[in-house]
Amino acid sequence: MVELREQDESTMGLSFAGDVYNSAVYMKRCFPQLSVSMVTAIGRDRLSDKMLNRFKSESLETEFVFRHPSKVPGIYFIETDESGERRFTYWRNDSAARKLVDFLSAEVIEQLTVADTFFFSGIPLAIFEQGAHTKFWQSLERLKAAGVKVVFDPNYRAQLWTSKEEAIRQFDKALRLSDIALPGVEDLTVLYGIQSAQDAVGFCQQYELEEVVVKNGPHSVFTLVGNELLSHTITPVTKVVDTTSAGDAFNGVYLGARLSGRGIGESVQLAAKAAGTVIQHPGAIAPMAAFKQTMSE
Ligand code: ADP
């Protein structure tokens, strides 16, 4: 999405963000040897050109970034009120990304089968148009059958869904098809009444997941791999500036670390370090130099 941030009365700062994109950026920044492709739809307008250039400047592959002939990207505006609370206003009802499934032809899915991993979240599930889900699930089944690992983060955003029941229905399908789940506790609270990381792990156990990683803000991360349940202590950040994309940075770096052969404990710690760095900067994407500097310390 296009991110607009008020700089003064008459000036807006322009940036680009979105949960899966944020994860892709942080994965690539930390693990440059991995090939990281965006699968999304943008428009043919000037802002979409800028977005595509930004993807490229983060060294992401853009072969699967489709250009819709008439739609444009979704936009959100972040403002901070007098008490420091962030408020988001979205214009995304008619975005190109809602049309992504139209571009997922059998040929495109075939090309995607060379990937090791396909990562998606609850946000595309919420914004896809009525009737698009069936084709999306079929595409995912094809990828899975070809040996691509499927990874899901529910990232529940109540305002994007028509009802809780619909979100629960789609998440159930997503978790049934996934190999790895990376939920945050808060995302499961509203839908399933889950209050703790342990309960979140318990909830995930009903699915045939290889790996479950439960994020819980500054609290311990829980992982379940096979029968091994582990709790990983996180060092809380005292000077939090903006928690936007903490979970996304965590996801990208965790998956990058696992794909690079790191163990669970080390991957969680690297992911937590990345997330802890990101929340000390405003916006979803921390400046490249500051981020890389902290990660190399
Ligand atoms: P989301 O952004 O999806 O809501 P969380 O708030 O659970 O996700 O945060 C994701 C990860 O970010 C956590 O698992 C942790 O590693 C890190 N994190 C979040 N808040 C803090 C904090 N205050 N101090 C240190 N790390 C944090």
Short mmCIF file of C-alpha atoms and ligand atoms in Angstrom, two decimals:
data_model
loop_
_atom_site.label_atom_id
_atom_site.label_comp_id
_atom_site.label_asym_id
_atom_site.label_seq_id
_atom_site.Cartn_x
_atom_site.Cartn_y
_atom_site.Cartn_z
CA MET A 1 0.00 0.00 0.00
CA VAL A 2 0.91 3.62 -0.28
CA GLU A 3 1.64 5.03 3.19
CA LEU A 4 0.96 8.73 3.80
CA ARG A 5 2.21 10.39 6.95
CA GLU A 6 1.54 13.98 7.93
CA GLN A 7 4.72 16.03 8.13
CA ASP A 8 3.18 19.44 8.68
CA GLU A 9 -0.11 21.20 7.92
CA SER A 10 0.38 21.01 4.16
CA THR A 11 2.95 18.24 3.54
CA MET A 12 2.57 14.47 3.46
CA GLY A 13 5.47 12.03 3.62
CA LEU A 14 5.17 9.18 1.09
CA SER A 15 6.21 5.62 1.79
CA PHE A 16 5.17 2.07 0.90
CA ALA A 17 4.15 -0.70 3.29
CA GLY A 18 1.95 -3.73 3.79
CA ASP A 19 2.38 -6.71 6.07
CA VAL A 20 3.78 -9.24 3.59
CA TYR A 21 5.91 -6.58 1.88
CA ASN A 22 7.36 -5.54 5.25
CA SER A 23 8.31 -9.16 5.96
CA ALA A 24 9.90 -9.48 2.51
CA VAL A 25 11.97 -6.33 3.05
CA TYR A 26 13.36 -7.45 6.41
CA MET A 27 14.00 -10.99 5.18
CA LYS A 28 16.03 -9.71 2.26
CA ARG A 29 17.91 -7.11 4.32
CA CYS A 30 19.03 -9.76 6.81
CA PHE A 31 19.54 -12.63 4.35
CA PRO A 32 20.65 -11.07 1.04
CA GLN A 33 21.61 -14.49 -0.36
CA LEU A 34 17.92 -15.50 -0.45
CA SER A 35 15.79 -14.72 -3.48
CA VAL A 36 12.64 -12.99 -2.21
CA SER A 37 9.76 -12.37 -4.63
CA MET A 38 6.67 -10.22 -4.10
CA VAL A 39 3.40 -11.71 -5.40
CA THR A 40 0.93 -8.86 -5.65
CA ALA A 41 -1.05 -6.60 -8.00
CA ILE A 42 -0.49 -2.88 -8.50
CA GLY A 43 -1.75 -0.41 -11.13
CA ARG A 44 -0.22 1.23 -14.16
CA ASP A 45 -0.21 4.69 -12.60
CA ARG A 46 2.82 6.77 -11.54
CA LEU A 47 2.43 5.86 -7.87
CA SER A 48 2.47 2.18 -8.82
CA ASP A 49 5.69 2.82 -10.80
CA LYS A 50 7.21 4.33 -7.67
CA MET A 51 6.05 1.35 -5.62
CA LEU A 52 7.63 -1.07 -8.07
CA ASN A 53 10.87 0.91 -7.97
CA ARG A 54 10.82 0.75 -4.18
CA PHE A 55 10.44 -3.06 -4.30
CA LYS A 56 13.46 -3.16 -6.60
CA SER A 57 15.48 -0.81 -4.41
CA GLU A 58 14.94 -3.31 -1.56
CA SER A 59 16.35 -6.00 -3.91
CA LEU A 60 13.04 -7.87 -4.08
CA GLU A 61 12.18 -9.86 -7.23
CA THR A 62 9.23 -8.33 -9.09
CA GLU A 63 8.45 -10.92 -11.76
CA PHE A 64 5.17 -11.71 -9.96
CA VAL A 65 4.11 -8.11 -9.43
CA PHE A 66 1.15 -7.84 -11.80
CA ARG A 67 -0.07 -4.55 -13.31
CA HIS A 68 -3.83 -4.13 -13.36
CA PRO A 69 -5.00 -2.02 -16.34
CA SER A 70 -7.44 0.18 -14.41
CA LYS A 71 -7.05 -0.29 -10.64
CA VAL A 72 -4.60 1.62 -8.44
CA PRO A 73 -2.88 0.76 -5.12
CA GLY A 74 -4.60 1.01 -1.75
CA ILE A 75 -3.58 3.97 0.42
CA TYR A 76 -3.48 4.52 4.15
CA PHE A 77 -2.88 7.65 6.15
CA ILE A 78 -1.32 7.52 9.61
CA GLU A 79 -1.94 10.37 12.01
CA THR A 80 -0.92 10.72 15.61
CA ASP A 81 -3.42 12.41 17.92
CA GLU A 82 -2.61 14.69 20.89
CA SER A 83 -2.16 11.70 23.25
CA GLY A 84 0.33 10.01 20.89
CA GLU A 85 -2.18 7.35 19.76
CA ARG A 86 -1.90 6.37 16.08
CA ARG A 87 -4.99 6.44 13.89
CA PHE A 88 -5.20 4.89 10.44
CA THR A 89 -7.51 5.90 7.59
CA TYR A 90 -7.68 3.47 4.67
CA TRP A 91 -8.68 3.81 1.00
CA ARG A 92 -8.41 0.24 -0.24
CA ASN A 93 -11.91 -0.86 -1.26
CA ASP A 94 -11.06 -0.65 -4.93
CA SER A 95 -7.34 -1.52 -4.85
CA ALA A 96 -5.47 -3.54 -7.47
CA ALA A 97 -4.36 -6.01 -4.76
CA ARG A 98 -7.99 -7.12 -4.30
CA LYS A 99 -7.74 -8.46 -7.86
CA LEU A 100 -4.55 -10.48 -7.36
CA VAL A 101 -6.26 -13.85 -7.79
CA ASP A 102 -7.28 -12.88 -11.36
CA PHE A 103 -3.57 -12.97 -12.24
CA LEU A 104 -2.86 -16.38 -10.69
CA SER A 105 -3.16 -18.43 -13.86
CA ALA A 106 -2.13 -22.10 -13.96
CA GLU A 107 1.06 -20.97 -15.71
CA VAL A 108 1.92 -18.47 -12.96
CA ILE A 109 1.29 -21.08 -10.25
CA GLU A 110 3.51 -23.51 -12.15
CA GLN A 111 6.31 -20.91 -12.14
CA LEU A 112 5.81 -20.39 -8.39
CA THR A 113 6.33 -24.09 -7.66
CA VAL A 114 10.12 -23.55 -7.85
CA ALA A 115 9.94 -21.57 -4.58
CA ASP A 116 10.92 -23.14 -1.24
CA THR A 117 8.31 -21.20 0.69
CA PHE A 118 5.08 -19.25 0.05
CA PHE A 119 4.13 -16.81 2.78
CA PHE A 120 0.70 -15.17 3.07
CA SER A 121 -1.41 -13.52 5.73
CA GLY A 122 -5.00 -12.89 6.74
CA ILE A 123 -4.97 -9.47 5.08
CA PRO A 124 -5.18 -10.69 1.48
CA LEU A 125 -7.82 -13.19 2.63
CA ALA A 126 -9.84 -10.27 4.01
CA ILE A 127 -9.57 -8.09 0.90
CA PHE A 128 -9.97 -10.67 -1.90
CA GLU A 129 -13.27 -10.26 -3.69
CA GLN A 130 -16.18 -12.61 -3.12
CA GLY A 131 -15.58 -15.84 -5.00
CA ALA A 132 -11.79 -15.38 -5.34
CA HIS A 133 -10.95 -17.58 -2.35
CA THR A 134 -11.72 -20.89 -4.02
CA LYS A 135 -9.19 -20.23 -6.77
CA PHE A 136 -6.65 -19.03 -4.20
CA TRP A 137 -6.99 -22.23 -2.15
CA GLN A 138 -6.66 -24.34 -5.30
CA SER A 139 -3.48 -22.46 -6.18
CA LEU A 140 -2.11 -23.05 -2.70
CA GLU A 141 -2.95 -26.75 -2.89
CA ARG A 142 -0.99 -26.97 -6.15
CA LEU A 143 2.03 -25.25 -4.57
CA LYS A 144 1.87 -27.52 -1.55
CA ALA A 145 1.63 -30.62 -3.74
CA ALA A 146 4.78 -29.44 -5.53
CA GLY A 147 6.63 -29.31 -2.19
CA VAL A 148 6.45 -25.57 -1.50
CA LYS A 149 6.18 -24.89 2.26
CA VAL A 150 3.15 -22.78 3.06
CA VAL A 151 3.43 -20.24 5.88
CA PHE A 152 0.55 -18.24 7.37
CA ASP A 153 0.21 -15.32 9.80
CA PRO A 154 -3.48 -14.59 10.60
CA ASN A 155 -2.85 -10.83 11.12
CA TYR A 156 -6.54 -10.32 11.95
CA ARG A 157 -7.87 -6.82 11.18
CA ALA A 158 -11.53 -6.70 12.28
CA GLN A 159 -12.47 -3.72 10.09
CA LEU A 160 -11.48 -5.57 6.91
CA TRP A 161 -13.85 -8.49 7.47
CA THR A 162 -17.59 -8.61 6.89
CA SER A 163 -18.01 -10.83 9.96
CA LYS A 164 -15.99 -12.73 12.56
CA GLU A 165 -17.52 -16.00 11.29
CA GLU A 166 -16.13 -15.39 7.81
CA ALA A 167 -12.65 -14.68 9.20
CA ILE A 168 -12.81 -17.88 11.29
CA ARG A 169 -13.89 -19.88 8.23
CA GLN A 170 -11.06 -18.57 6.04
CA PHE A 171 -8.43 -18.88 8.79
CA ASP A 172 -9.47 -22.48 9.36
CA LYS A 173 -8.87 -23.21 5.68
CA ALA A 174 -5.53 -21.34 5.77
CA LEU A 175 -4.31 -23.25 8.84
CA ARG A 176 -5.37 -26.58 7.33
CA LEU A 177 -3.22 -25.87 4.28
CA SER A 178 -0.23 -24.41 6.11
CA ASP A 179 3.01 -26.06 7.20
CA ILE A 180 4.09 -23.20 9.45
CA ALA A 181 1.93 -20.74 11.43
CA LEU A 182 3.23 -17.48 12.90
CA PRO A 183 0.29 -16.02 14.88
CA GLY A 184 0.35 -13.15 17.35
CA VAL A 185 -1.66 -13.71 20.57
CA GLU A 186 -3.69 -10.49 20.10
CA ASP A 187 -4.88 -11.63 16.66
CA LEU A 188 -6.44 -14.73 18.17
CA THR A 189 -8.04 -13.04 21.18
CA VAL A 190 -11.02 -11.45 19.42
CA LEU A 191 -11.77 -14.45 17.21
CA TYR A 192 -11.19 -17.35 19.58
CA GLY A 193 -10.96 -15.80 23.07
CA ILE A 194 -7.29 -16.82 23.35
CA GLN A 195 -5.46 -14.83 26.05
CA SER A 196 -2.02 -16.43 26.35
CA ALA A 197 0.76 -17.75 24.13
CA GLN A 198 0.29 -21.23 25.64
CA ASP A 199 -3.40 -21.19 24.67
CA ALA A 200 -2.45 -20.02 21.17
CA VAL A 201 -0.09 -22.99 20.83
CA GLY A 202 -2.87 -25.28 22.08
CA PHE A 203 -5.25 -23.84 19.50
CA CYS A 204 -2.73 -24.45 16.68
CA GLN A 205 -2.28 -28.08 17.76
CA GLN A 206 -5.60 -29.04 16.18
CA TYR A 207 -3.93 -28.45 12.78
CA GLU A 208 -1.15 -30.49 11.18
CA LEU A 209 1.50 -27.80 11.44
CA GLU A 210 5.21 -28.60 11.35
CA GLU A 211 6.17 -25.44 13.13
CA VAL A 212 4.20 -22.98 15.26
CA VAL A 213 5.69 -19.68 16.46
CA VAL A 214 3.53 -17.51 18.73
CA LYS A 215 4.42 -13.83 19.13
CA ASN A 216 3.23 -11.91 22.17
CA GLY A 217 4.60 -8.34 22.12
CA PRO A 218 7.47 -7.97 24.63
CA HIS A 219 6.59 -11.29 26.29
CA SER A 220 8.18 -14.66 25.60
CA VAL A 221 7.81 -16.22 22.15
CA PHE A 222 6.53 -19.81 22.22
CA THR A 223 7.51 -22.35 19.59
CA LEU A 224 6.16 -25.81 18.98
CA VAL A 225 8.15 -27.99 16.61
CA GLY A 226 7.17 -31.64 16.59
CA ASN A 227 6.45 -32.31 20.25
CA GLU A 228 8.96 -29.80 21.52
CA LEU A 229 7.37 -26.75 23.15
CA LEU A 230 9.88 -23.99 23.96
CA SER A 231 9.57 -20.56 25.55
CA HIS A 232 12.07 -17.92 24.33
CA THR A 233 12.67 -14.84 26.47
CA ILE A 234 12.61 -11.49 24.63
CA THR A 235 14.51 -8.44 25.84
CA PRO A 236 11.83 -5.71 26.11
CA VAL A 237 12.54 -2.44 24.33
CA THR A 238 12.03 0.51 26.69
CA LYS A 239 12.06 3.29 24.08
CA VAL A 240 9.24 2.12 21.78
CA VAL A 241 8.54 4.72 19.06
CA ASP A 242 6.05 2.87 16.82
CA THR A 243 5.11 -0.83 16.97
CA THR A 244 3.89 -0.92 13.34
CA SER A 245 5.28 -4.00 11.57
CA ALA A 246 6.97 -5.56 14.62
CA GLY A 247 5.27 -8.86 13.82
CA ASP A 248 6.05 -8.51 10.10
CA ALA A 249 9.77 -7.91 10.73
CA PHE A 250 9.74 -10.88 13.10
CA ASN A 251 8.13 -13.12 10.45
CA GLY A 252 10.52 -12.12 7.66
CA VAL A 253 13.67 -12.55 9.70
CA TYR A 254 12.49 -15.76 11.37
CA LEU A 255 11.68 -17.38 8.03
CA GLY A 256 14.90 -16.06 6.47
CA ALA A 257 16.91 -17.55 9.32
CA ARG A 258 15.14 -20.92 9.09
CA LEU A 259 15.59 -21.00 5.29
CA SER A 260 19.29 -20.29 5.87
CA GLY A 261 19.61 -23.34 8.10
CA ARG A 262 19.51 -21.67 11.53
CA GLY A 263 17.94 -23.48 14.50
CA ILE A 264 14.67 -22.45 16.16
CA GLY A 265 16.21 -20.65 19.16
CA GLU A 266 18.69 -18.65 17.09
CA SER A 267 16.03 -17.78 14.51
CA VAL A 268 13.64 -16.49 17.21
CA GLN A 269 16.38 -14.35 18.76
CA LEU A 270 17.38 -12.83 15.40
CA ALA A 271 13.72 -12.19 14.56
CA ALA A 272 13.12 -10.57 17.96
CA LYS A 273 16.21 -8.40 17.50
CA ALA A 274 14.90 -7.21 14.12
CA ALA A 275 11.41 -6.53 15.52
CA GLY A 276 12.93 -4.74 18.53
CA THR A 277 14.93 -2.53 16.13
CA VAL A 278 11.97 -1.72 13.88
CA ILE A 279 9.82 -0.49 16.80
CA GLN A 280 12.44 2.11 17.65
CA HIS A 281 11.73 3.86 14.32
CA PRO A 282 8.52 5.46 13.01
CA GLY A 283 6.58 3.69 10.23
CA ALA A 284 6.67 0.13 8.95
CA ILE A 285 10.05 0.25 7.28
CA ALA A 286 13.06 1.35 9.33
CA PRO A 287 15.84 3.21 7.50
CA MET A 288 18.12 0.67 5.78
CA ALA A 289 21.44 1.90 7.26
CA ALA A 290 20.19 2.13 10.87
CA PHE A 291 18.54 -1.29 10.62
CA LYS A 292 21.59 -3.02 9.13
CA GLN A 293 23.89 -1.34 11.65
CA THR A 294 21.86 -2.62 14.64
CA MET A 295 21.51 -6.11 13.18
CA SER A 296 25.28 -6.40 12.69
CA GLU A 297 26.08 -5.43 16.32
P1 ADP B 1 2.28 -7.77 15.98
O1 ADP B 1 3.09 -6.66 15.40
O2 ADP B 1 1.90 -8.80 14.96
O3 ADP B 1 1.13 -7.32 16.85
P2 ADP B 1 3.68 -8.46 18.43
O4 ADP B 1 3.20 -7.19 19.07
O5 ADP B 1 3.35 -9.72 19.12
O6 ADP B 1 3.25 -8.61 16.92
O7 ADP B 1 5.24 -8.31 18.27
C1 ADP B 1 6.00 -9.14 17.40
C2 ADP B 1 7.38 -9.30 17.96
O8 ADP B 1 7.99 -8.01 18.09
C3 ADP B 1 7.43 -9.90 19.34
O9 ADP B 1 7.42 -11.32 19.29
C4 ADP B 1 8.76 -9.36 19.86
O10 ADP B 1 9.82 -10.13 19.35
C5 ADP B 1 8.83 -7.98 19.23
N1 ADP B 1 8.31 -6.95 20.14
C6 ADP B 1 7.08 -6.38 20.15
N2 ADP B 1 6.98 -5.47 21.15
C7 ADP B 1 8.17 -5.46 21.78
C8 ADP B 1 8.74 -4.71 22.88
N3 ADP B 1 8.03 -3.79 23.54
N4 ADP B 1 10.01 -4.97 23.22
C9 ADP B 1 10.75 -5.88 22.55
N5 ADP B 1 10.29 -6.60 21.51
C10 ADP B 1 9.03 -6.40 21.13
#
